[in-house]
PDB file of C-alpha atoms and ligand atoms in Angstrom:
ATOM      1  CA  MET Q  53      38.282  58.662 -22.482  1.00  0.00           C
ATOM      2  CA  ALA Q  54      37.035  56.429 -25.358  1.00  0.00           C
ATOM      3  CA  ALA Q  55      38.229  52.095 -24.867  1.00  0.00           C
ATOM      4  CA  LEU Q  56      40.604  53.071 -27.018  1.00  0.00           C
ATOM      5  CA  ASP Q  57      42.427  56.238 -27.122  1.00  0.00           C
ATOM      6  CA  ASP Q  58      45.570  56.038 -29.412  1.00  0.00           C
ATOM      7  CA  ARG Q  59      45.724  52.486 -28.996  1.00  0.00           C
ATOM      8  CA  ILE Q  60      47.363  50.555 -32.565  1.00  0.00           C
ATOM      9  CA  ALA Q  61      45.031  48.520 -34.668  1.00  0.00           C
ATOM     10  CA  LEU Q  62      46.233  46.987 -37.303  1.00  0.00           C
ATOM     11  CA  VAL Q  63      42.599  45.676 -39.636  1.00  0.00           C
ATOM     12  CA  THR Q  64      43.901  43.228 -43.151  1.00  0.00           C
ATOM     13  CA  GLY Q  65      41.209  42.862 -45.712  1.00  0.00           C
ATOM     14  CA  GLY Q  66      39.733  47.001 -43.967  1.00  0.00           C
ATOM     15  CA  GLY Q  67      39.321  48.543 -46.815  1.00  0.00           C
ATOM     16  CA  ARG Q  68      35.843  46.890 -47.359  1.00  0.00           C
ATOM     17  CA  GLY Q  69      33.180  45.318 -46.624  1.00  0.00           C
ATOM     18  CA  ILE Q  70      33.239  44.273 -42.488  1.00  0.00           C
ATOM     19  CA  GLY Q  71      36.472  45.612 -42.507  1.00  0.00           C
ATOM     20  CA  ARG Q  72      36.064  48.806 -43.042  1.00  0.00           C
ATOM     21  CA  GLY Q  73      32.846  48.517 -40.643  1.00  0.00           C
ATOM     22  CA  ILE Q  74      35.613  47.055 -37.501  1.00  0.00           C
ATOM     23  CA  VAL Q  75      37.959  50.150 -39.188  1.00  0.00           C
ATOM     24  CA  HIS Q  76      35.095  52.864 -38.151  1.00  0.00           C
ATOM     25  CA  GLN Q  77      34.037  51.650 -34.881  1.00  0.00           C
ATOM     26  CA  LEU Q  78      38.047  51.056 -33.810  1.00  0.00           C
ATOM     27  CA  ALA Q  79      38.485  55.070 -35.667  1.00  0.00           C
ATOM     28  CA  LYS Q  80      34.869  55.801 -33.412  1.00  0.00           C
ATOM     29  CA  ALA Q  81      36.700  54.146 -29.945  1.00  0.00           C
ATOM     30  CA  GLY Q  82      39.869  56.211 -30.414  1.00  0.00           C
ATOM     31  CA  ALA Q  83      42.156  54.195 -32.309  1.00  0.00           C
ATOM     32  CA  HIS Q  84      44.543  54.953 -34.652  1.00  0.00           C
ATOM     33  CA  ILE Q  85      44.232  52.967 -37.640  1.00  0.00           C
ATOM     34  CA  ALA Q  86      46.958  50.619 -40.163  1.00  0.00           C
ATOM     35  CA  ILE Q  87      45.095  49.282 -42.706  1.00  0.00           C
ATOM     36  CA  GLY Q  88      46.353  46.324 -44.504  1.00  0.00           C
ATOM     37  CA  ASP Q  89      44.712  45.292 -48.054  1.00  0.00           C
ATOM     38  CA  VAL Q  90      46.022  43.703 -51.047  1.00  0.00           C
ATOM     39  CA  ASP Q  91      43.068  46.474 -52.665  1.00  0.00           C
ATOM     40  CA  LEU Q  92      45.084  49.813 -51.844  1.00  0.00           C
ATOM     41  CA  GLU Q  93      42.180  51.882 -53.587  1.00  0.00           C
ATOM     42  CA  SER Q  94      39.806  51.077 -51.492  1.00  0.00           C
ATOM     43  CA  ALA Q  95      42.017  50.867 -48.134  1.00  0.00           C
ATOM     44  CA  GLU Q  96      42.650  54.889 -48.990  1.00  0.00           C
ATOM     45  CA  LYS Q  97      39.964  55.577 -49.481  1.00  0.00           C
ATOM     46  CA  THR Q  98      38.619  54.330 -45.557  1.00  0.00           C
ATOM     47  CA  ALA Q  99      41.735  55.396 -44.342  1.00  0.00           C
ATOM     48  CA  GLY Q 100      41.057  59.078 -45.676  1.00  0.00           C
ATOM     49  CA  GLU Q 101      37.739  57.979 -43.651  1.00  0.00           C
ATOM     50  CA  VAL Q 102      39.692  57.208 -40.524  1.00  0.00           C
ATOM     51  CA  GLU Q 103      41.064  61.249 -40.522  1.00  0.00           C
ATOM     52  CA  GLU Q 104      37.715  62.465 -40.976  1.00  0.00           C
ATOM     53  CA  LEU Q 105      37.091  61.133 -37.913  1.00  0.00           C
ATOM     54  CA  GLY Q 106      40.245  62.758 -36.359  1.00  0.00           C
ATOM     55  CA  ARG Q 107      42.295  59.705 -36.391  1.00  0.00           C
ATOM     56  CA  ARG Q 108      45.657  59.038 -38.014  1.00  0.00           C
ATOM     57  CA  ALA Q 109      45.711  56.061 -40.535  1.00  0.00           C
ATOM     58  CA  ARG Q 110      48.093  54.233 -43.195  1.00  0.00           C
ATOM     59  CA  VAL Q 111      47.737  52.538 -45.578  1.00  0.00           C
ATOM     60  CA  VAL Q 112      49.839  49.469 -46.190  1.00  0.00           C
ATOM     61  CA  ARG Q 113      50.079  47.011 -49.278  1.00  0.00           C
ATOM     62  CA  LEU Q 114      49.494  43.625 -47.374  1.00  0.00           C
ATOM     63  CA  ASP Q 115      49.022  39.890 -49.003  1.00  0.00           C
ATOM     64  CA  VAL Q 116      47.957  38.043 -45.259  1.00  0.00           C
ATOM     65  CA  THR Q 117      49.407  35.314 -48.023  1.00  0.00           C
ATOM     66  CA  ARG Q 118      52.781  36.027 -48.702  1.00  0.00           C
ATOM     67  CA  ALA Q 119      55.036  36.305 -45.163  1.00  0.00           C
ATOM     68  CA  GLU Q 120      57.001  38.977 -46.524  1.00  0.00           C
ATOM     69  CA  SER Q 121      54.347  40.354 -47.171  1.00  0.00           C
ATOM     70  CA  ALA Q 122      52.772  40.711 -43.791  1.00  0.00           C
ATOM     71  CA  ARG Q 123      56.660  40.838 -41.880  1.00  0.00           C
ATOM     72  CA  ALA Q 124      57.461  44.176 -43.917  1.00  0.00           C
ATOM     73  CA  GLY Q 125      53.712  45.479 -43.621  1.00  0.00           C
ATOM     74  CA  VAL Q 126      53.872  45.097 -40.004  1.00  0.00           C
ATOM     75  CA  ALA Q 127      57.225  46.223 -40.056  1.00  0.00           C
ATOM     76  CA  GLY Q 128      55.871  49.298 -41.921  1.00  0.00           C
ATOM     77  CA  VAL Q 129      53.102  49.669 -39.308  1.00  0.00           C
ATOM     78  CA  LEU Q 130      55.010  49.462 -36.582  1.00  0.00           C
ATOM     79  CA  GLU Q 131      58.118  52.460 -37.839  1.00  0.00           C
ATOM     80  CA  HIS Q 132      54.916  54.658 -38.943  1.00  0.00           C
ATOM     81  CA  PHE Q 133      52.856  54.389 -35.099  1.00  0.00           C
ATOM     82  CA  GLY Q 134      55.383  53.589 -33.504  1.00  0.00           C
ATOM     83  CA  GLY Q 135      53.793  50.253 -31.678  1.00  0.00           C
ATOM     84  CA  LEU Q 136      50.875  48.115 -32.234  1.00  0.00           C
ATOM     85  CA  ASP Q 137      48.751  46.718 -29.788  1.00  0.00           C
ATOM     86  CA  ILE Q 138      45.722  45.276 -31.657  1.00  0.00           C
ATOM     87  CA  LEU Q 139      45.434  42.975 -34.752  1.00  0.00           C
ATOM     88  CA  VAL Q 140      42.474  42.678 -37.169  1.00  0.00           C
ATOM     89  CA  ASN Q 141      42.340  39.146 -38.939  1.00  0.00           C
ATOM     90  CA  ASN Q 142      39.774  40.148 -41.296  1.00  0.00           C
ATOM     91  CA  ALA Q 143      41.208  39.363 -45.367  1.00  0.00           C
ATOM     92  CA  GLY Q 144      38.929  36.827 -46.402  1.00  0.00           C
ATOM     93  CA  VAL Q 145      37.881  34.885 -49.704  1.00  0.00           C
ATOM     94  CA  VAL Q 146      35.074  32.916 -50.291  1.00  0.00           C
ATOM     95  CA  GLN Q 147      34.919  30.190 -53.235  1.00  0.00           C
ATOM     96  CA  GLU Q 148      34.879  30.418 -56.851  1.00  0.00           C
ATOM     97  CA  HIS Q 149      32.532  27.331 -57.329  1.00  0.00           C
ATOM     98  CA  LEU Q 150      29.588  25.606 -54.287  1.00  0.00           C
ATOM     99  CA  ASP Q 151      30.146  21.767 -53.073  1.00  0.00           C
ATOM    100  CA  ASP Q 152      29.330  19.809 -56.835  1.00  0.00           C
ATOM    101  CA  GLU Q 153      31.744  22.266 -58.516  1.00  0.00           C
ATOM    102  CA  ALA Q 154      34.537  22.852 -55.987  1.00  0.00           C
ATOM    103  CA  THR Q 155      37.934  23.020 -57.042  1.00  0.00           C
ATOM    104  CA  GLU Q 156      40.796  22.826 -55.809  1.00  0.00           C
ATOM    105  CA  ASP Q 157      42.160  25.643 -55.776  1.00  0.00           C
ATOM    106  CA  ASP Q 158      38.665  26.644 -54.148  1.00  0.00           C
ATOM    107  CA  TYR Q 159      40.319  25.148 -51.628  1.00  0.00           C
ATOM    108  CA  ASP Q 160      43.636  26.203 -51.787  1.00  0.00           C
ATOM    109  CA  ARG Q 161      42.546  29.844 -51.710  1.00  0.00           C
ATOM    110  CA  CYS Q 162      40.439  29.506 -49.296  1.00  0.00           C
ATOM    111  CA  PHE Q 163      42.810  28.010 -46.833  1.00  0.00           C
ATOM    112  CA  GLU Q 164      45.584  30.538 -47.282  1.00  0.00           C
ATOM    113  CA  VAL Q 165      43.959  32.973 -46.787  1.00  0.00           C
ATOM    114  CA  ASN Q 166      41.463  32.536 -44.292  1.00  0.00           C
ATOM    115  CA  LEU Q 167      43.428  30.022 -42.424  1.00  0.00           C
ATOM    116  CA  LYS Q 168      46.913  30.146 -42.632  1.00  0.00           C
ATOM    117  CA  GLY Q 169      46.679  33.314 -43.255  1.00  0.00           C
ATOM    118  CA  ILE Q 170      45.725  34.767 -39.533  1.00  0.00           C
ATOM    119  CA  TRP Q 171      49.075  32.286 -38.621  1.00  0.00           C
ATOM    120  CA  ILE Q 172      51.344  34.097 -41.123  1.00  0.00           C
ATOM    121  CA  VAL Q 173      50.293  37.958 -39.787  1.00  0.00           C
ATOM    122  CA  SER Q 174      49.668  36.881 -35.795  1.00  0.00           C
ATOM    123  CA  ARG Q 175      52.937  35.062 -36.564  1.00  0.00           C
ATOM    124  CA  GLU Q 176      54.578  38.645 -37.237  1.00  0.00           C
ATOM    125  CA  ALA Q 177      52.115  40.440 -34.390  1.00  0.00           C
ATOM    126  CA  ALA Q 178      53.849  37.952 -32.049  1.00  0.00           C
ATOM    127  CA  GLU Q 179      56.798  39.128 -31.535  1.00  0.00           C
ATOM    128  CA  HIS Q 180      56.188  42.890 -31.068  1.00  0.00           C
ATOM    129  CA  PHE Q 181      53.526  41.562 -28.666  1.00  0.00           C
ATOM    130  CA  LYS Q 182      55.535  39.464 -26.589  1.00  0.00           C
ATOM    131  CA  GLN Q 183      58.640  41.685 -26.256  1.00  0.00           C
ATOM    132  CA  ARG Q 184      55.837  44.241 -24.794  1.00  0.00           C
ATOM    133  CA  GLU Q 185      54.046  41.498 -23.038  1.00  0.00           C
ATOM    134  CA  ALA Q 186      50.590  43.557 -24.333  1.00  0.00           C
ATOM    135  CA  GLY Q 187      48.133  42.437 -27.619  1.00  0.00           C
ATOM    136  CA  LYS Q 188      45.136  42.396 -28.558  1.00  0.00           C
ATOM    137  CA  ILE Q 189      44.168  39.632 -31.497  1.00  0.00           C
ATOM    138  CA  VAL Q 190      41.025  39.733 -33.292  1.00  0.00           C
ATOM    139  CA  ASN Q 191      40.339  36.522 -35.801  1.00  0.00           C
ATOM    140  CA  ILE Q 192      37.178  37.319 -37.914  1.00  0.00           C
ATOM    141  CA  ALA Q 193      35.737  34.168 -38.676  1.00  0.00           C
ATOM    142  CA  SER Q 194      32.858  32.696 -39.334  1.00  0.00           C
ATOM    143  CA  ILE Q 195      29.544  31.379 -38.096  1.00  0.00           C
ATOM    144  CA  ALA Q 196      30.010  29.192 -41.229  1.00  0.00           C
ATOM    145  CA  GLY Q 197      33.369  27.553 -39.304  1.00  0.00           C
ATOM    146  CA  ARG Q 198      30.207  26.608 -36.496  1.00  0.00           C
ATOM    147  CA  ARG Q 199      28.786  23.148 -38.403  1.00  0.00           C
ATOM    148  CA  GLY Q 200      29.631  21.456 -42.260  1.00  0.00           C
ATOM    149  CA  GLY Q 201      26.963  21.712 -44.173  1.00  0.00           C
ATOM    150  CA  HIS Q 202      26.591  21.355 -48.270  1.00  0.00           C
ATOM    151  CA  GLY Q 203      27.819  23.745 -50.323  1.00  0.00           C
ATOM    152  CA  LEU Q 204      30.592  25.813 -48.672  1.00  0.00           C
ATOM    153  CA  ALA Q 205      32.894  23.466 -47.309  1.00  0.00           C
ATOM    154  CA  PRO Q 206      35.981  24.680 -48.378  1.00  0.00           C
ATOM    155  CA  TYR Q 207      35.060  27.711 -46.811  1.00  0.00           C
ATOM    156  CA  SER Q 208      33.173  26.854 -44.100  1.00  0.00           C
ATOM    157  CA  ALA Q 209      36.546  24.207 -43.173  1.00  0.00           C
ATOM    158  CA  SER Q 210      39.181  27.141 -43.710  1.00  0.00           C
ATOM    159  CA  LYS Q 211      36.723  29.221 -41.007  1.00  0.00           C
ATOM    160  CA  ALA Q 212      36.509  26.250 -38.738  1.00  0.00           C
ATOM    161  CA  GLY Q 213      39.883  26.316 -38.603  1.00  0.00           C
ATOM    162  CA  ALA Q 214      40.145  29.632 -38.073  1.00  0.00           C
ATOM    163  CA  ILE Q 215      38.014  28.964 -34.516  1.00  0.00           C
ATOM    164  CA  SER Q 216      40.415  25.762 -33.508  1.00  0.00           C
ATOM    165  CA  LEU Q 217      44.096  28.170 -34.624  1.00  0.00           C
ATOM    166  CA  THR Q 218      42.524  30.941 -32.041  1.00  0.00           C
ATOM    167  CA  GLN Q 219      42.136  28.623 -30.004  1.00  0.00           C
ATOM    168  CA  SER Q 220      45.899  27.696 -30.454  1.00  0.00           C
ATOM    169  CA  LEU Q 221      47.133  30.741 -30.438  1.00  0.00           C
ATOM    170  CA  ALA Q 222      45.650  32.139 -27.149  1.00  0.00           C
ATOM    171  CA  SER Q 223      46.925  29.203 -25.180  1.00  0.00           C
ATOM    172  CA  GLY Q 224      50.451  30.035 -26.680  1.00  0.00           C
ATOM    173  CA  LEU Q 225      50.778  33.853 -25.622  1.00  0.00           C
ATOM    174  CA  GLY Q 226      48.320  33.720 -22.710  1.00  0.00           C
ATOM    175  CA  ARG Q 227      51.592  33.401 -20.969  1.00  0.00           C
ATOM    176  CA  PHE Q 228      52.783  36.597 -22.798  1.00  0.00           C
ATOM    177  CA  GLY Q 229      49.266  39.012 -21.418  1.00  0.00           C
ATOM    178  CA  VAL Q 230      47.819  38.381 -24.824  1.00  0.00           C
ATOM    179  CA  ASN Q 231      44.556  38.318 -25.293  1.00  0.00           C
ATOM    180  CA  VAL Q 232      43.038  36.295 -29.186  1.00  0.00           C
ATOM    181  CA  ASN Q 233      39.076  36.147 -29.848  1.00  0.00           C
ATOM    182  CA  ALA Q 234      37.479  35.736 -32.703  1.00  0.00           C
ATOM    183  CA  VAL Q 235      34.253  36.796 -33.732  1.00  0.00           C
ATOM    184  CA  CYS Q 236      31.696  34.442 -36.651  1.00  0.00           C
ATOM    185  CA  PRO Q 237      29.389  37.005 -38.901  1.00  0.00           C
ATOM    186  CA  GLY Q 238      26.419  36.096 -39.597  1.00  0.00           C
ATOM    187  CA  LEU Q 239      24.947  37.128 -42.277  1.00  0.00           C
ATOM    188  CA  LEU Q 240      26.093  40.508 -44.100  1.00  0.00           C
ATOM    189  CA  TRP Q 241      25.333  42.468 -47.618  1.00  0.00           C
ATOM    190  CA  THR Q 242      29.464  42.617 -48.621  1.00  0.00           C
ATOM    191  CA  PRO Q 243      30.081  42.477 -52.141  1.00  0.00           C
ATOM    192  CA  MET Q 244      31.697  38.403 -50.827  1.00  0.00           C
ATOM    193  CA  TRP Q 245      27.399  38.198 -50.711  1.00  0.00           C
ATOM    194  CA  GLU Q 246      27.424  37.968 -54.486  1.00  0.00           C
ATOM    195  CA  LYS Q 247      28.655  34.989 -55.011  1.00  0.00           C
ATOM    196  CA  LEU Q 248      26.970  33.614 -52.635  1.00  0.00           C
ATOM    197  CA  GLU Q 249      24.015  33.598 -53.545  1.00  0.00           C
ATOM    198  CA  GLY Q 250      23.425  30.771 -55.778  1.00  0.00           C
ATOM    199  CA  LEU Q 251      23.158  28.152 -52.364  1.00  0.00           C
ATOM    200  CA  PHE Q 252      20.138  30.803 -51.083  1.00  0.00           C
ATOM    201  CA  GLN Q 253      18.433  30.624 -54.347  1.00  0.00           C
ATOM    202  CA  GLY Q 254      18.683  26.923 -54.370  1.00  0.00           C
ATOM    203  CA  ASP Q 255      18.033  26.237 -50.385  1.00  0.00           C
ATOM    204  CA  VAL Q 256      15.713  28.411 -49.580  1.00  0.00           C
ATOM    205  CA  ALA Q 257      13.677  30.607 -52.556  1.00  0.00           C
ATOM    206  CA  PRO Q 258      13.516  29.272 -55.919  1.00  0.00           C
ATOM    207  CA  ASP Q 259      11.912  30.791 -57.320  1.00  0.00           C
ATOM    208  CA  VAL Q 260      13.494  34.036 -56.395  1.00  0.00           C
ATOM    209  CA  VAL Q 261      16.580  35.518 -58.345  1.00  0.00           C
ATOM    210  CA  ASP Q 262      17.116  39.119 -57.202  1.00  0.00           C
ATOM    211  CA  LYS Q 263      20.032  38.795 -54.342  1.00  0.00           C
ATOM    212  CA  ARG Q 264      18.908  41.600 -52.070  1.00  0.00           C
ATOM    213  CA  ALA Q 265      15.686  39.144 -52.162  1.00  0.00           C
ATOM    214  CA  ALA Q 266      17.401  35.668 -51.701  1.00  0.00           C
ATOM    215  CA  PHE Q 267      18.758  37.125 -49.126  1.00  0.00           C
ATOM    216  CA  GLU Q 268      16.559  38.703 -47.366  1.00  0.00           C
ATOM    217  CA  ALA Q 269      14.804  35.694 -47.453  1.00  0.00           C
ATOM    218  CA  TYR Q 270      16.856  33.378 -46.282  1.00  0.00           C
ATOM    219  CA  LEU Q 271      17.418  35.507 -43.211  1.00  0.00           C
ATOM    220  CA  ARG Q 272      13.571  35.443 -42.820  1.00  0.00           C
ATOM    221  CA  SER Q 273      14.321  31.742 -42.725  1.00  0.00           C
ATOM    222  CA  ALA Q 274      16.983  31.989 -39.960  1.00  0.00           C
ATOM    223  CA  CYS Q 275      17.518  34.397 -38.346  1.00  0.00           C
ATOM    224  CA  PRO Q 276      15.477  34.638 -34.402  1.00  0.00           C
ATOM    225  CA  LEU Q 277      16.008  38.144 -34.728  1.00  0.00           C
ATOM    226  CA  GLY Q 278      14.722  39.473 -38.100  1.00  0.00           C
ATOM    227  CA  ARG Q 279      17.356  41.389 -39.242  1.00  0.00           C
ATOM    228  CA  GLU Q 280      21.158  41.146 -41.005  1.00  0.00           C
ATOM    229  CA  GLN Q 281      24.525  42.547 -39.388  1.00  0.00           C
ATOM    230  CA  THR Q 282      26.105  44.956 -40.531  1.00  0.00           C
ATOM    231  CA  PRO Q 283      29.633  45.952 -40.688  1.00  0.00           C
ATOM    232  CA  GLU Q 284      30.032  48.182 -38.241  1.00  0.00           C
ATOM    233  CA  ASP Q 285      27.753  45.395 -36.034  1.00  0.00           C
ATOM    234  CA  ILE Q 286      30.849  43.326 -35.825  1.00  0.00           C
ATOM    235  CA  GLY Q 287      33.063  46.210 -35.741  1.00  0.00           C
ATOM    236  CA  ASP Q 288      31.358  47.297 -31.784  1.00  0.00           C
ATOM    237  CA  ALA Q 289      32.211  42.709 -30.668  1.00  0.00           C
ATOM    238  CA  VAL Q 290      35.281  43.955 -31.992  1.00  0.00           C
ATOM    239  CA  VAL Q 291      36.601  46.685 -30.431  1.00  0.00           C
ATOM    240  CA  PHE Q 292      34.862  44.759 -26.831  1.00  0.00           C
ATOM    241  CA  LEU Q 293      37.509  41.267 -27.225  1.00  0.00           C
ATOM    242  CA  ALA Q 294      40.737  44.499 -28.255  1.00  0.00           C
ATOM    243  CA  SER Q 295      39.510  46.158 -25.369  1.00  0.00           C
ATOM    244  CA  ASP Q 296      40.346  46.315 -21.014  1.00  0.00           C
ATOM    245  CA  ALA Q 297      36.667  45.312 -20.080  1.00  0.00           C
ATOM    246  CA  ALA Q 298      37.312  42.398 -21.781  1.00  0.00           C
ATOM    247  CA  ARG Q 299      41.118  40.988 -20.659  1.00  0.00           C
ATOM    248  CA  ASN Q 300      40.079  37.358 -18.663  1.00  0.00           C
ATOM    249  CA  ILE Q 301      38.233  36.351 -22.246  1.00  0.00           C
ATOM    250  CA  THR Q 302      40.629  34.368 -24.504  1.00  0.00           C
ATOM    251  CA  GLY Q 303      40.591  31.536 -27.006  1.00  0.00           C
ATOM    252  CA  GLN Q 304      36.309  32.479 -27.837  1.00  0.00           C
ATOM    253  CA  SER Q 305      33.957  32.513 -30.312  1.00  0.00           C
ATOM    254  CA  LEU Q 306      31.453  35.368 -29.875  1.00  0.00           C
ATOM    255  CA  ASN Q 307      28.516  34.602 -32.982  1.00  0.00           C
ATOM    256  CA  VAL Q 308      27.603  38.303 -33.968  1.00  0.00           C
ATOM    257  CA  ASP Q 309      24.256  36.663 -36.006  1.00  0.00           C
ATOM    258  CA  GLY Q 310      21.214  37.662 -34.509  1.00  0.00           C
ATOM    259  CA  GLY Q 311      20.684  34.433 -33.520  1.00  0.00           C
ATOM    260  CA  ILE Q 312      21.357  31.891 -36.169  1.00  0.00           C
ATOM    261  CA  GLN Q 313      23.576  29.810 -34.135  1.00  0.00           C
ATOM    262  CA  MET Q 314      23.594  29.222 -30.741  1.00  0.00           C
ATOM    263  CA  ASN Q 315      26.477  28.154 -28.897  1.00  0.00           C
TER     264      ASN Q 315
HETATM  265  N1  NAD U 488      29.800  39.021 -45.661  1.00  0.00           N
HETATM  266  C1  NAD U 488      29.230  37.988 -44.942  1.00  0.00           C
HETATM  267  O1  NAD U 488      28.086  37.614 -44.595  1.00  0.00           O
HETATM  268  C2  NAD U 488      30.158  37.347 -44.133  1.00  0.00           C
HETATM  269  C3  NAD U 488      30.366  36.133 -42.781  1.00  0.00           C
HETATM  270  C4  NAD U 488      30.437  35.572 -41.936  1.00  0.00           C
HETATM  271  C5  NAD U 488      32.123  36.008 -42.119  1.00  0.00           C
HETATM  272  N2  NAD U 488      32.602  37.127 -42.774  1.00  0.00           N
HETATM  273  C6  NAD U 488      34.252  37.336 -42.958  1.00  0.00           C
HETATM  274  O2  NAD U 488      34.487  38.827 -42.823  1.00  0.00           O
HETATM  275  C7  NAD U 488      35.535  39.184 -43.331  1.00  0.00           C
HETATM  276  C8  NAD U 488      35.636  39.609 -44.332  1.00  0.00           C
HETATM  277  O3  NAD U 488      34.616  40.115 -45.021  1.00  0.00           O
HETATM  278  P1  NAD U 488      33.114  40.845 -46.210  1.00  0.00           P
HETATM  279  O4  NAD U 488      32.695  40.494 -46.397  1.00  0.00           O
HETATM  280  O5  NAD U 488      33.575  41.736 -46.067  1.00  0.00           O
HETATM  281  O6  NAD U 488      34.243  41.123 -47.837  1.00  0.00           O
HETATM  282  P2  NAD U 488      35.008  41.253 -48.488  1.00  0.00           P
HETATM  283  O7  NAD U 488      35.027  40.509 -50.178  1.00  0.00           O
HETATM  284  O8  NAD U 488      33.459  42.488 -49.280  1.00  0.00           O
HETATM  285  O9  NAD U 488      36.005  42.070 -48.414  1.00  0.00           O
HETATM  286  C9  NAD U 488      37.486  41.581 -47.873  1.00  0.00           C
HETATM  287  C10 NAD U 488      38.638  42.849 -47.841  1.00  0.00           C
HETATM  288  O10 NAD U 488      39.579  41.534 -47.712  1.00  0.00           O
HETATM  289  C11 NAD U 488      40.922  41.158 -48.659  1.00  0.00           C
HETATM  290  N3  NAD U 488      41.240  41.154 -49.383  1.00  0.00           N
HETATM  291  C12 NAD U 488      41.179  39.660 -49.892  1.00  0.00           C
HETATM  292  N4  NAD U 488      42.630  39.187 -50.138  1.00  0.00           N
HETATM  293  C13 NAD U 488      43.337  38.939 -48.926  1.00  0.00           C
HETATM  294  C14 NAD U 488      44.651  38.700 -48.943  1.00  0.00           C
HETATM  295  N5  NAD U 488      45.783  38.018 -49.652  1.00  0.00           N
HETATM  296  N6  NAD U 488      45.772  40.114 -47.996  1.00  0.00           N
HETATM  297  C15 NAD U 488      45.111  40.907 -47.752  1.00  0.00           C
HETATM  298  N7  NAD U 488      43.316  41.565 -48.229  1.00  0.00           N
HETATM  299  C16 NAD U 488      42.293  40.336 -48.563  1.00  0.00           C
HETATM  300  C17 NAD U 488      39.985  42.419 -49.871  1.00  0.00           C
HETATM  301  O11 NAD U 488      40.317  42.896 -50.981  1.00  0.00           O
HETATM  302  C18 NAD U 488      38.910  43.375 -48.781  1.00  0.00           C
HETATM  303  O12 NAD U 488      39.346  44.227 -48.860  1.00  0.00           O
HETATM  304  C19 NAD U 488      36.413  37.512 -43.812  1.00  0.00           C
HETATM  305  O13 NAD U 488      37.246  36.731 -43.438  1.00  0.00           O
HETATM  306  C20 NAD U 488      35.383  36.674 -44.463  1.00  0.00           C
HETATM  307  O14 NAD U 488      34.599  35.767 -44.649  1.00  0.00           O
HETATM  308  C21 NAD U 488      31.794  37.405 -43.831  1.00  0.00           C
END
């Protein structure tokens, strides 16, 4: 029997990148998956991969910044699957400009999607979890939320907020038997990364123009284990936190980063 046999999981932003890796690992652990995303094309593709793994899949259009969209999305999952056991708040964005040129819009977008979006979708799922007195919420924060620094202030602050919100939700939902935890990914080569390469070229490898080379140079300088993390690494941590093995863990944020941040 697999760790999550026949559980129902909703993964926001599950169509690509880290979300896709989380979807794969949850499905391999036995879960049926709803993917809630604004990018329906990649969500449909990933849903097809879940079905190839022998699990059920459903795509729901869900914008985590819109309460009515979250409400309809969660209701659609409940109607289709007849329940919900696991919510993974993975959807996220990074700022368009580094700090010297950061705009109000950079702050608004990061806070709306990365922080308020967690609360909006969790609120909908929590209604169901409270009634059945069980449920798991796993938020995807970031090691960027562990420590501020020049370059990614809006993003880092939103992720620090996500870590704090994880603790608040865990405190409030514990008496209903709901576990709320976070995973803080380190460095992953996903579409999001393309927006970040300017920062690391400047800090670590000023002579490097190739994006992938800049990523690897930063990894060599900052990561004790010296290897990049994969979406599946993050998915494995999510599977653990969503499983019965983690029943007495709540309010925690787990770094999956090869040792970049040791706290
Ligand atoms: N890539 C990294 O190195 C890294 C490191 C640490 C944390 N993270 C976090 O991991 C998560 C996934 O990142 P990624 O690298 O896979 O990014 P990505 O840009 O590749 O994927 C993000 C996904 O979220 C979806 N999304 C964006 N806005 C949304 C909204 N309003 N509603 C619903 N879905 C929305 C996108 O359509 C996409 O499917 C994010 O929360 C990100 O902050 C990423």
